[in-house]
Tab-separated table of C-alpha atoms and ligand atoms in Angstrom:
chain	number	residue	atom	x	y	z
A	902	MET	CA	-0.119	0.244	-0.088
A	903	ASN	CA	1.386	3.987	-0.045
A	904	ILE	CA	-0.310	7.190	-0.202
A	905	GLN	CA	-1.967	6.592	-3.424
A	906	THR	CA	-3.928	3.226	-2.833
A	907	ALA	CA	-5.130	4.358	0.876
A	908	ILE	CA	-8.535	4.061	0.936
A	909	ASN	CA	-9.285	5.555	4.371
A	910	LEU	CA	-7.783	7.281	6.937
A	911	ASP	CA	-6.927	4.498	9.079
A	912	ASP	CA	-4.605	3.322	5.448
A	913	LEU	CA	-2.934	6.316	6.358
A	914	ARG	CA	-2.844	5.723	10.560
A	915	ARG	CA	-1.408	2.235	9.516
A	916	LEU	CA	1.336	3.648	6.741
A	917	ALA	CA	2.338	6.495	9.587
A	918	ARG	CA	2.463	3.567	11.939
A	919	ARG	CA	5.253	1.443	9.703
A	920	ARG	CA	7.494	5.065	8.611
A	921	LEU	CA	7.470	6.498	12.241
A	922	PRO	CA	9.706	4.944	15.225
A	923	ARG	CA	7.021	4.138	18.409
A	924	ILE	CA	7.719	6.688	20.370
A	925	ALA	CA	6.799	9.190	17.614
A	926	PHE	CA	3.884	7.089	16.212
A	927	ASP	CA	2.698	7.016	19.741
A	928	PHE	CA	2.878	10.746	20.418
A	929	ILE	CA	0.571	11.175	17.833
A	930	ASP	CA	-1.637	8.137	18.265
A	931	GLY	CA	-2.212	8.079	21.879
A	932	GLY	CA	-5.007	9.857	24.755
A	933	ALA	CA	-4.677	10.235	28.361
A	934	ASP	CA	-4.796	7.566	31.069
A	935	ASP	CA	-6.891	4.333	29.981
A	936	GLU	CA	-7.912	5.691	26.402
A	937	ARG	CA	-11.437	5.575	27.297
A	938	CYS	CA	-11.770	9.011	25.867
A	939	LEU	CA	-10.197	8.345	22.675
A	940	ARG	CA	-12.291	5.119	21.990
A	941	ARG	CA	-15.105	7.483	23.339
A	942	ASN	CA	-15.076	9.956	21.138
A	943	ARG	CA	-15.170	7.238	18.312
A	944	GLU	CA	-18.094	5.102	19.536
A	945	ALA	CA	-20.575	8.618	19.855
A	946	PHE	CA	-20.588	8.434	16.050
A	947	GLU	CA	-21.201	5.222	16.186
A	948	ARG	CA	-24.799	5.231	17.936
A	949	HIS	CA	-26.202	7.736	15.014
A	950	CYS	CA	-27.755	6.664	11.802
A	951	LEU	CA	-28.831	8.158	8.539
A	952	LEU	CA	-31.755	7.936	7.263
A	953	PRO	CA	-31.547	7.993	3.222
A	954	ARG	CA	-34.392	10.091	1.271
A	955	TYR	CA	-33.937	8.525	-2.207
A	956	LEU	CA	-35.778	9.393	-5.542
A	957	ARG	CA	-34.137	13.383	-4.668
A	958	ASP	CA	-32.274	14.346	-7.795
A	959	VAL	CA	-28.949	14.647	-5.924
A	960	SER	CA	-26.995	15.367	-9.445
A	961	LYS	CA	-25.405	18.262	-8.673
A	962	ARG	CA	-23.826	18.418	-4.839
A	963	ASP	CA	-22.587	21.268	-2.830
A	964	GLN	CA	-20.510	20.486	0.255
A	965	SER	CA	-19.191	24.118	1.047
A	966	VAL	CA	-19.268	26.032	4.194
A	967	THR	CA	-19.159	29.518	4.993
A	968	LEU	CA	-17.279	30.307	8.222
A	969	PHE	CA	-16.094	33.466	9.468
A	970	GLY	CA	-17.150	35.147	5.721
A	971	ARG	CA	-15.143	33.146	3.884
A	972	SER	CA	-16.357	30.095	1.421
A	973	TYR	CA	-14.222	26.778	1.860
A	974	ALA	CA	-14.948	23.876	-0.529
A	975	SER	CA	-15.587	21.304	2.527
A	976	PRO	CA	-16.735	21.380	6.075
A	977	ILE	CA	-13.628	20.014	7.042
A	978	GLY	CA	-10.003	21.125	8.153
A	979	ILE	CA	-6.793	20.489	9.497
A	980	SER	CA	-6.752	20.998	13.643
A	981	PRO	CA	-3.723	22.727	15.344
A	982	THR	CA	-1.190	20.323	16.591
A	983	GLY	CA	1.891	21.068	18.166
A	984	LEU	CA	5.516	19.919	16.903
A	985	ALA	CA	4.687	18.196	13.871
A	986	GLY	CA	8.375	18.726	12.568
A	987	LEU	CA	8.788	15.636	14.776
A	988	PHE	CA	7.099	13.463	11.962
A	989	ARG	CA	8.984	15.165	9.462
A	990	PRO	CA	10.349	18.439	8.619
A	991	ASP	CA	8.352	21.408	7.227
A	992	ALA	CA	4.970	19.032	8.325
A	993	ASP	CA	3.399	22.553	9.068
A	994	LEU	CA	3.939	24.118	5.660
A	995	MET	CA	3.100	21.045	4.142
A	996	LEU	CA	-0.057	21.211	5.677
A	997	ALA	CA	-0.501	24.494	5.364
A	998	ALA	CA	-0.153	24.110	1.619
A	999	ALA	CA	-2.066	20.947	1.724
A	1000	ALA	CA	-5.137	22.831	3.147
A	1001	ARG	CA	-4.480	26.210	0.456
A	1002	GLU	CA	-4.904	23.012	-2.337
A	1003	ALA	CA	-8.151	21.525	-0.546
A	1004	ASN	CA	-9.405	24.989	0.014
A	1005	VAL	CA	-10.079	24.405	3.795
A	1006	PRO	CA	-8.730	25.591	7.315
A	1007	PHE	CA	-5.695	24.752	8.796
A	1008	LEU	CA	-5.187	26.001	12.477
A	1009	LEU	CA	-1.488	26.628	12.726
A	1010	SER	CA	-0.698	25.488	16.682
A	1011	SER	CA	1.369	28.465	18.658
A	1012	ALA	CA	3.705	24.765	19.438
A	1013	ALA	CA	3.840	24.046	15.825
A	1014	ASN	CA	7.447	24.147	14.518
A	1015	ALA	CA	6.890	26.916	12.009
A	1016	SER	CA	5.877	30.244	12.917
A	1017	LEU	CA	3.178	31.890	12.135
A	1018	GLU	CA	4.990	34.285	10.050
A	1019	ASP	CA	6.418	31.370	7.740
A	1020	ALA	CA	3.322	29.507	7.741
A	1021	LEU	CA	0.617	32.516	6.777
A	1022	PRO	CA	2.309	33.330	3.542
A	1023	ILE	CA	2.106	30.120	2.424
A	1024	ALA	CA	-1.696	29.644	2.232
A	1025	PRO	CA	-2.902	33.183	3.523
A	1026	ASP	CA	-6.668	32.390	3.358
A	1027	HIS	CA	-6.288	29.316	5.421
A	1028	VAL	CA	-4.309	29.431	8.044
A	1029	TRP	CA	-5.674	30.071	11.400
A	1030	PHE	CA	-3.594	30.823	14.247
A	1031	GLN	CA	-4.166	28.540	17.822
A	1032	MET	CA	-2.930	29.781	20.926
A	1033	TYR	CA	-2.376	28.466	24.122
A	1034	CYS	CA	-2.239	31.685	26.914
A	1035	THR	CA	1.105	31.516	29.179
A	1036	SER	CA	1.607	31.999	32.299
A	1037	ASN	CA	3.227	34.909	31.074
A	1038	GLU	CA	0.967	38.130	30.072
A	1039	GLN	CA	3.536	39.841	28.298
A	1040	ILE	CA	4.210	36.971	25.734
A	1041	ASN	CA	0.091	36.342	26.128
A	1042	ASP	CA	-0.034	39.748	24.643
A	1043	ASP	CA	2.636	39.687	22.469
A	1044	LEU	CA	1.550	36.363	20.687
A	1045	VAL	CA	-1.686	38.344	19.858
A	1046	ALA	CA	0.006	41.515	18.551
A	1047	ARG	CA	2.072	39.231	15.945
A	1048	ALA	CA	-1.607	37.854	14.958
A	1049	ARG	CA	-2.867	41.406	14.614
A	1050	ALA	CA	0.434	42.327	12.267
A	1051	ALA	CA	0.527	39.021	10.227
A	1052	LYS	CA	-3.471	38.894	10.008
A	1053	PRO	CA	-4.226	34.898	10.028
A	1054	ARG	CA	-8.411	35.125	9.288
A	1055	VAL	CA	-9.457	33.776	12.061
A	1056	LEU	CA	-7.354	33.559	15.816
A	1057	VAL	CA	-8.357	30.563	17.747
A	1058	VAL	CA	-6.989	30.184	21.895
A	1059	SER	CA	-7.257	26.655	23.047
A	1060	VAL	CA	-8.114	26.724	26.547
A	1061	ASP	CA	-8.663	22.705	27.520
A	1062	VAL	CA	-4.812	22.284	28.850
A	1063	PRO	CA	-4.709	23.652	32.500
A	1064	VAL	CA	-2.223	20.994	33.600
A	1065	ASN	CA	-0.753	18.376	31.218
A	1066	SER	CA	-2.634	15.346	31.296
A	1067	ASN	CA	-1.048	11.827	32.168
A	1068	ARG	CA	0.103	10.209	29.035
A	1069	GLU	CA	1.242	6.363	29.642
A	1070	ARG	CA	2.490	5.922	25.758
A	1071	ASN	CA	4.328	8.846	26.047
A	1072	ARG	CA	5.832	8.108	29.627
A	1073	ARG	CA	6.423	4.286	28.476
A	1074	ASN	CA	8.381	5.590	25.952
A	1075	GLY	CA	10.259	8.173	27.690
A	1076	PHE	CA	8.319	11.178	25.716
A	1077	SER	CA	9.534	14.262	27.687
A	1078	ARG	CA	11.883	17.080	28.210
A	1079	PRO	CA	14.363	16.177	29.281
A	1080	PHE	CA	14.457	13.301	26.415
A	1081	ARG	CA	15.231	9.799	28.008
A	1082	MET	CA	15.599	8.139	24.983
A	1083	THR	CA	16.249	4.571	26.758
A	1084	PRO	CA	18.215	1.939	24.765
A	1085	GLY	CA	15.321	-0.337	23.547
A	1086	VAL	CA	13.358	3.213	21.952
A	1087	VAL	CA	16.868	4.301	20.105
A	1088	LEU	CA	16.539	0.194	18.978
A	1089	GLU	CA	13.411	0.199	17.443
A	1090	ALA	CA	13.663	4.124	15.996
A	1091	LEU	CA	16.782	2.889	13.628
A	1092	GLY	CA	14.240	0.372	12.290
A	1093	HIS	CA	13.027	3.308	10.301
A	1094	PRO	CA	15.926	4.904	8.740
A	1095	GLY	CA	14.091	7.329	6.471
A	1096	TRP	CA	12.693	8.921	9.260
A	1097	VAL	CA	15.917	8.858	11.369
A	1098	LEU	CA	17.891	10.102	8.425
A	1099	ARG	CA	15.903	13.013	8.187
A	1100	TYR	CA	15.708	13.180	11.817
A	1101	LEU	CA	19.173	13.803	12.161
A	1102	ARG	CA	19.953	15.517	8.431
A	1103	THR	CA	17.943	17.976	10.134
A	1104	GLY	CA	19.339	18.310	13.596
A	1105	GLY	CA	17.546	16.576	15.927
A	1106	ILE	CA	14.650	18.088	17.404
A	1107	PRO	CA	12.947	20.260	15.659
A	1108	MET	CA	13.054	24.466	17.100
A	1109	MET	CA	9.332	25.981	18.176
A	1110	ARG	CA	9.736	28.426	16.294
A	1111	ASN	CA	6.784	30.898	17.817
A	1112	TRP	CA	8.711	30.951	20.934
A	1113	LYS	CA	12.359	31.662	19.402
A	1114	PRO	CA	11.629	35.338	20.251
A	1115	TYR	CA	11.339	34.511	23.983
A	1116	ALA	CA	14.396	32.702	24.190
A	1117	PRO	CA	17.393	34.040	24.506
A	1118	GLU	CA	19.641	34.842	21.732
A	1119	GLY	CA	21.064	31.791	19.895
A	1120	ALA	CA	19.059	28.906	21.909
A	1121	SER	CA	18.991	25.360	20.993
A	1122	ALA	CA	15.958	23.536	19.556
A	1123	GLY	CA	15.821	22.309	23.195
A	1124	GLU	CA	16.025	25.165	25.146
A	1125	VAL	CA	13.859	26.888	23.121
A	1126	ALA	CA	11.695	23.564	24.098
A	1127	ASP	CA	12.505	24.006	27.733
A	1128	LEU	CA	11.252	27.235	28.101
A	1129	TYR	CA	7.848	26.669	26.404
A	1130	GLY	CA	7.539	24.121	28.754
A	1131	THR	CA	7.910	26.810	32.048
A	1132	LEU	CA	5.276	28.664	29.963
A	1133	THR	CA	2.790	26.387	29.291
A	1134	PRO	CA	0.456	24.785	30.682
A	1135	ALA	CA	-0.554	27.529	32.289
A	1136	PRO	CA	-3.158	26.848	35.348
A	1137	MET	CA	-4.058	30.022	36.319
A	1138	VAL	CA	-5.693	31.450	32.984
A	1139	ASN	CA	-9.325	32.215	33.161
A	1140	TRP	CA	-12.044	34.233	31.466
A	1141	ASP	CA	-10.319	37.219	31.814
A	1142	HIS	CA	-7.682	36.119	29.242
A	1143	ILE	CA	-10.763	35.150	26.276
A	1144	ARG	CA	-11.414	39.147	27.845
A	1145	ARG	CA	-8.647	40.186	27.631
A	1146	ILE	CA	-7.733	38.971	24.096
A	1147	ARG	CA	-11.098	39.958	22.635
A	1148	ASP	CA	-10.406	43.654	23.877
A	1149	ALA	CA	-7.006	43.802	21.805
A	1150	TRP	CA	-7.573	40.922	18.442
A	1151	PRO	CA	-10.268	42.826	16.093
A	1152	GLY	CA	-11.171	39.552	13.974
A	1153	ALA	CA	-12.598	36.837	14.098
A	1154	LEU	CA	-12.052	35.082	17.750
A	1155	VAL	CA	-12.727	31.051	18.746
A	1156	VAL	CA	-12.304	29.483	21.647
A	1157	LYS	CA	-10.972	25.837	21.132
A	1158	GLY	CA	-11.868	23.351	23.954
A	1159	LEU	CA	-15.417	23.665	26.052
A	1160	MET	CA	-17.752	21.281	26.615
A	1161	HIS	CA	-19.710	22.847	29.000
A	1162	PRO	CA	-23.134	24.063	27.747
A	1163	GLU	CA	-23.079	27.470	30.068
A	1164	ASP	CA	-18.990	27.672	29.277
A	1165	ALA	CA	-20.601	28.133	25.878
A	1166	GLY	CA	-22.887	30.755	26.786
A	1167	GLU	CA	-20.113	33.085	28.410
A	1168	ALA	CA	-17.848	32.607	25.414
A	1169	VAL	CA	-20.971	34.263	23.781
A	1170	ARG	CA	-21.447	36.655	26.106
A	1171	LEU	CA	-17.769	37.593	25.959
A	1172	GLY	CA	-18.180	37.784	22.460
A	1173	VAL	CA	-16.359	35.168	21.022
A	1174	ASP	CA	-17.445	34.535	17.529
A	1175	GLY	CA	-17.006	30.481	17.230
A	1176	LEU	CA	-16.239	27.606	19.100
A	1177	VAL	CA	-14.440	24.123	18.334
A	1178	VAL	CA	-16.056	21.538	20.778
A	1179	SER	CA	-13.237	19.375	21.552
A	1180	ASN	CA	-12.141	17.207	23.615
A	1181	HIS	CA	-8.348	17.608	22.847
A	1182	GLY	CA	-9.045	14.270	20.538
A	1183	GLY	CA	-9.070	12.367	24.262
A	1184	ARG	CA	-5.820	13.408	25.309
A	1185	GLN	CA	-6.649	15.540	28.366
A	1186	LEU	CA	-9.215	14.154	30.490
A	1187	ASP	CA	-9.951	10.988	30.607
A	1188	ALA	CA	-13.131	11.070	31.921
A	1189	ALA	CA	-14.822	13.706	29.395
A	1190	PRO	CA	-17.585	13.137	26.722
A	1191	SER	CA	-17.172	13.098	23.214
A	1192	PRO	CA	-17.946	16.149	21.586
A	1193	LEU	CA	-20.624	14.912	19.943
A	1194	ASP	CA	-22.663	14.355	22.875
A	1195	VAL	CA	-22.546	17.626	23.826
A	1196	LEU	CA	-23.485	19.221	21.028
A	1197	PRO	CA	-26.744	19.526	20.681
A	1198	GLN	CA	-26.728	21.288	24.149
A	1199	MET	CA	-23.610	23.252	23.236
A	1200	ARG	CA	-26.139	24.198	19.968
A	1201	ALA	CA	-29.101	25.040	22.262
A	1202	SER	CA	-26.453	27.157	24.074
A	1203	VAL	CA	-25.151	29.364	21.665
A	1204	GLY	CA	-27.582	29.785	19.001
A	1205	GLU	CA	-28.628	28.876	15.611
A	1206	ASP	CA	-26.160	31.395	14.422
A	1207	LEU	CA	-22.381	31.346	15.642
A	1208	PRO	CA	-19.994	28.607	14.530
A	1209	ILE	CA	-19.369	25.361	15.830
A	1210	ILE	CA	-16.508	23.306	15.160
A	1211	LEU	CA	-16.704	19.596	15.457
A	1212	ASP	CA	-13.494	18.211	16.520
A	1213	SER	CA	-12.090	14.613	18.009
A	1214	GLY	CA	-12.504	11.533	16.406
A	1215	VAL	CA	-13.809	12.513	13.227
A	1216	ARG	CA	-13.032	9.739	10.595
A	1217	ARG	CA	-15.174	8.742	8.045
A	1218	GLY	CA	-17.671	11.889	5.410
A	1219	SER	CA	-20.714	10.327	7.947
A	1220	ASP	CA	-19.192	11.600	10.976
A	1221	ILE	CA	-19.012	15.072	9.374
A	1222	VAL	CA	-22.635	14.705	8.046
A	1223	ILE	CA	-24.026	13.218	11.680
A	1224	ALA	CA	-22.198	16.195	13.316
A	1225	ARG	CA	-24.216	18.454	10.927
A	1226	CYS	CA	-27.181	16.694	11.499
A	1227	LEU	CA	-26.966	17.710	15.615
A	1228	GLY	CA	-26.056	21.235	15.457
A	1229	ALA	CA	-21.954	21.553	14.436
A	1230	THR	CA	-20.983	24.101	11.149
A	1231	SER	CA	-18.093	21.996	10.410
A	1232	ALA	CA	-15.805	19.461	11.392
A	1233	ILE	CA	-12.025	18.881	11.770
A	1234	PHE	CA	-9.561	16.311	12.543
A	1235	GLY	CA	-5.834	16.060	14.017
A	1236	ARG	CA	-4.544	13.093	13.801
A	1237	PRO	CA	-5.136	11.288	10.356
A	1238	THR	CA	-3.596	14.854	8.623
A	1239	LEU	CA	-0.673	14.038	10.579
A	1240	PHE	CA	-0.162	10.781	9.857
A	1241	GLY	CA	-0.586	11.458	6.216
A	1242	VAL	CA	2.300	14.190	6.644
A	1243	ALA	CA	3.945	11.384	8.430
A	1244	ALA	CA	3.828	9.221	5.597
A	1245	ALA	CA	4.024	11.076	2.226
A	1246	GLY	CA	4.658	14.905	3.016
A	1247	GLN	CA	2.473	17.089	1.435
A	1248	ALA	CA	0.786	14.133	-0.807
A	1249	GLY	CA	-0.235	12.144	2.076
A	1250	ALA	CA	-1.934	15.423	3.581
A	1251	ALA	CA	-4.024	16.109	0.617
A	1252	ARG	CA	-5.000	12.448	0.491
A	1253	ALA	CA	-6.775	12.633	4.072
A	1254	LEU	CA	-8.742	15.536	3.200
A	1255	GLN	CA	-8.913	14.223	-0.615
A	1256	LEU	CA	-10.547	11.036	1.397
A	1257	MET	CA	-12.559	12.626	3.226
A	1258	ARG	CA	-14.125	15.202	0.136
A	1259	ASN	CA	-15.009	11.917	-1.417
A	1260	GLU	CA	-17.133	10.390	1.711
A	1261	VAL	CA	-19.057	13.795	2.565
A	1262	ASP	CA	-20.113	13.408	-0.826
A	1263	MET	CA	-20.823	10.120	-1.803
A	1264	VAL	CA	-22.636	9.972	1.933
A	1265	MET	CA	-24.622	13.474	1.300
A	1266	ALA	CA	-25.464	12.035	-2.272
A	1267	GLN	CA	-26.474	8.188	-0.218
A	1268	ILE	CA	-29.474	10.520	2.220
A	1269	GLY	CA	-30.670	12.440	-0.732
A	1270	CYS	CA	-29.359	15.844	0.612
A	1271	ARG	CA	-27.613	18.175	-2.538
A	1272	ASN	CA	-26.560	20.865	-0.372
A	1273	PHE	CA	-24.286	20.693	2.877
A	1274	SER	CA	-25.530	23.460	5.048
A	1275	GLU	CA	-29.259	21.613	4.479
A	1276	LEU	CA	-28.770	19.017	6.663
A	1277	ASP	CA	-30.356	18.862	10.339
A	1278	ALA	CA	-31.743	16.246	12.787
A	1279	SER	CA	-34.275	14.775	9.887
A	1280	TYR	CA	-32.031	13.175	8.257
A	1281	LEU	CA	-30.664	11.547	11.639
A	1282	TRP	CA	-31.785	8.444	12.679
A	1283	THR	CA	-31.076	7.358	16.720
A	1284	PRO	CA	-32.051	4.374	18.190
A	1285	ALA	CA	-32.862	4.867	21.673
A	1286	PRO	CA	-30.898	2.844	24.045
A	1287	GLY	CA	-31.979	-0.554	24.652
A	1288	GLN	CA	-34.573	-0.309	21.999
A	1289	PRO	CA	-35.325	-2.328	19.056
A	1290	GLN	CA	-34.235	-0.881	15.667
A	1291	THR	CA	-37.674	0.769	14.984
A	1292	THR	CA	-39.427	3.920	16.548
A	1293	SER	CA	-42.210	2.213	19.534
A	1294	SER	CA	-44.537	4.763	17.770
A	1295	THR	CA	-43.502	3.025	14.018
A	1296	TYR	CA	-44.043	-0.506	15.601
A	1297	GLU	CA	-47.192	-0.211	16.935
A	1298	THR	CA	-48.824	1.918	14.206
A	1299	ALA	CA	-47.423	0.431	11.612
A	1300	VAL	CA	-45.709	-2.623	11.605
A	1301	ARG	CA	-47.965	-4.625	14.466
A	1302	PRO	CA	-51.237	-4.114	12.285
A	1303	ARG	CA	-49.569	-6.069	9.300
A	1304	VAL	CA	-48.036	-8.425	11.309
A	1305	ARG	CA	-51.765	-8.890	12.969
A	1306	ALA	CA	-52.495	-9.180	9.205
A	1307	VAL	CA	-50.296	-11.956	8.531
A	1308	GLN	CA	-50.766	-13.811	11.057
A	1309	GLY	CA	-54.475	-13.784	10.889
B	48	LIG	C1	-3.030	17.864	19.127
B	48	LIG	N1	-3.709	19.058	19.543
B	48	LIG	C2	-3.549	20.328	19.909
B	48	LIG	N2	-4.570	21.124	20.391
B	48	LIG	C3	-4.472	22.250	20.306
B	48	LIG	O1	-5.284	23.044	20.249
B	48	LIG	N3	-3.196	22.985	20.501
B	48	LIG	C4	-1.930	21.846	19.880
B	48	LIG	O2	-1.082	22.595	20.153
B	48	LIG	C5	-2.481	20.601	19.968
B	48	LIG	N4	-1.243	19.833	19.747
B	48	LIG	C6	-1.652	18.679	19.644
B	48	LIG	C7	-0.693	17.378	18.656
B	48	LIG	C8	-0.967	15.720	18.645
B	48	LIG	C9	0.030	15.524	17.837
B	48	LIG	C10	-2.699	15.328	18.423
B	48	LIG	C11	-2.735	14.325	18.035
B	48	LIG	C12	-3.118	16.834	18.801
B	48	LIG	C13	-5.188	18.468	19.867
B	48	LIG	C14	-5.888	18.469	18.332
B	48	LIG	O3	-5.882	19.859	18.097
B	48	LIG	C15	-7.058	17.852	18.033
B	48	LIG	O4	-7.967	18.673	19.543
B	48	LIG	C16	-7.306	16.436	18.089
B	48	LIG	O5	-6.133	16.194	17.608
B	48	LIG	C17	-8.134	16.144	17.664
B	48	LIG	O6	-8.524	14.435	17.680
B	48	LIG	P1	-8.602	13.160	16.695
B	48	LIG	O7	-9.261	14.428	15.044
B	48	LIG	O8	-6.912	13.355	16.156
B	48	LIG	O9	-9.485	12.140	16.966
């Protein structure tokens, strides 16, 4: 199998697993604690069905969405992921270029290896900037000032990392600062010579370029990563930070990681323009519900018009359609494009986006929907827990009389 013969996102994961040393693959793939949240994110989609409508002309289909005043080709996007350069040098720039080609948003993480100033010129209409607030207010203000200067279309503030979580795969592999590479980890990595060569050729751990300006002149990549580790996570961050950013940032402001309807309401009161409903892909609170499960309440809390982008566990076109039916405006995903870029660079990320776009299109046709934005709960069919696969009223009015007639 190669990137062009990969037929779904899981294939991209398999390709990346072959190419990456376990320490890097596990860093992408893993979740917190027992990884229940990771599994829950997938199970949530599996609980919903789509009820197809036929005999509608679906020869023309439109899956474009408008977000913050700009139209994108598909209701998908690339979630922000830090340290992507570890999986392939310049991965962030490749993700930006893939997003531009597919005409979908790419959320560049402040923990990425490319800086905002490097990535934005590659895809000025597609790169959004995601930041974490740090424990240093001057740096927080400076990050917003840099965004004001560079002008990404959207500023995203992630709020779901008050402290580091317990990612046990990383701990077992020694993936923490400072790196404690055991001989076993090094030996395993040597089984992936392409990755090792690229890693050595580019000088080892990639620089977190967004943070370089805050480190002493000439600081190494390791020293910059250590500085980042002292500034984040920042458990003191609170609503005042959002207020302050709102005052300083004139463009579209999105908060990523809220899961409680009251928090969503508070964000709207403070003038936030959109939400990414997310549990960080199951990487933070293992006991968190899936974003899909809280989505209807989040939608009810913010009203009909505020964009809600669903994130965490999205792997199929049908997931995106289901999310839309439950109140999302669009959806983003993080690991699949990382796996794609790790396996084959920009072409791999592009393949992930193309597969998802094709699946959304196919599902829309299957259920008789011409326009993605017209999807609503009427397309959903969700069996009540423990109930047979028909609703009791359907059974009583439509099925039982026929059974009786046949039985005489
Ligand atoms: C992330 N995520 C993340 N989120 C964020 O707001 N800022 C960040 O820097 C990162 N870094 C990061 C690194 C890696 C390797 C992963 C896998 C994830 C979370 C990310 O934006 C998104 O919420 C999840 O990836 C969504 O889940 P799926 O699509 O990967 O299941």
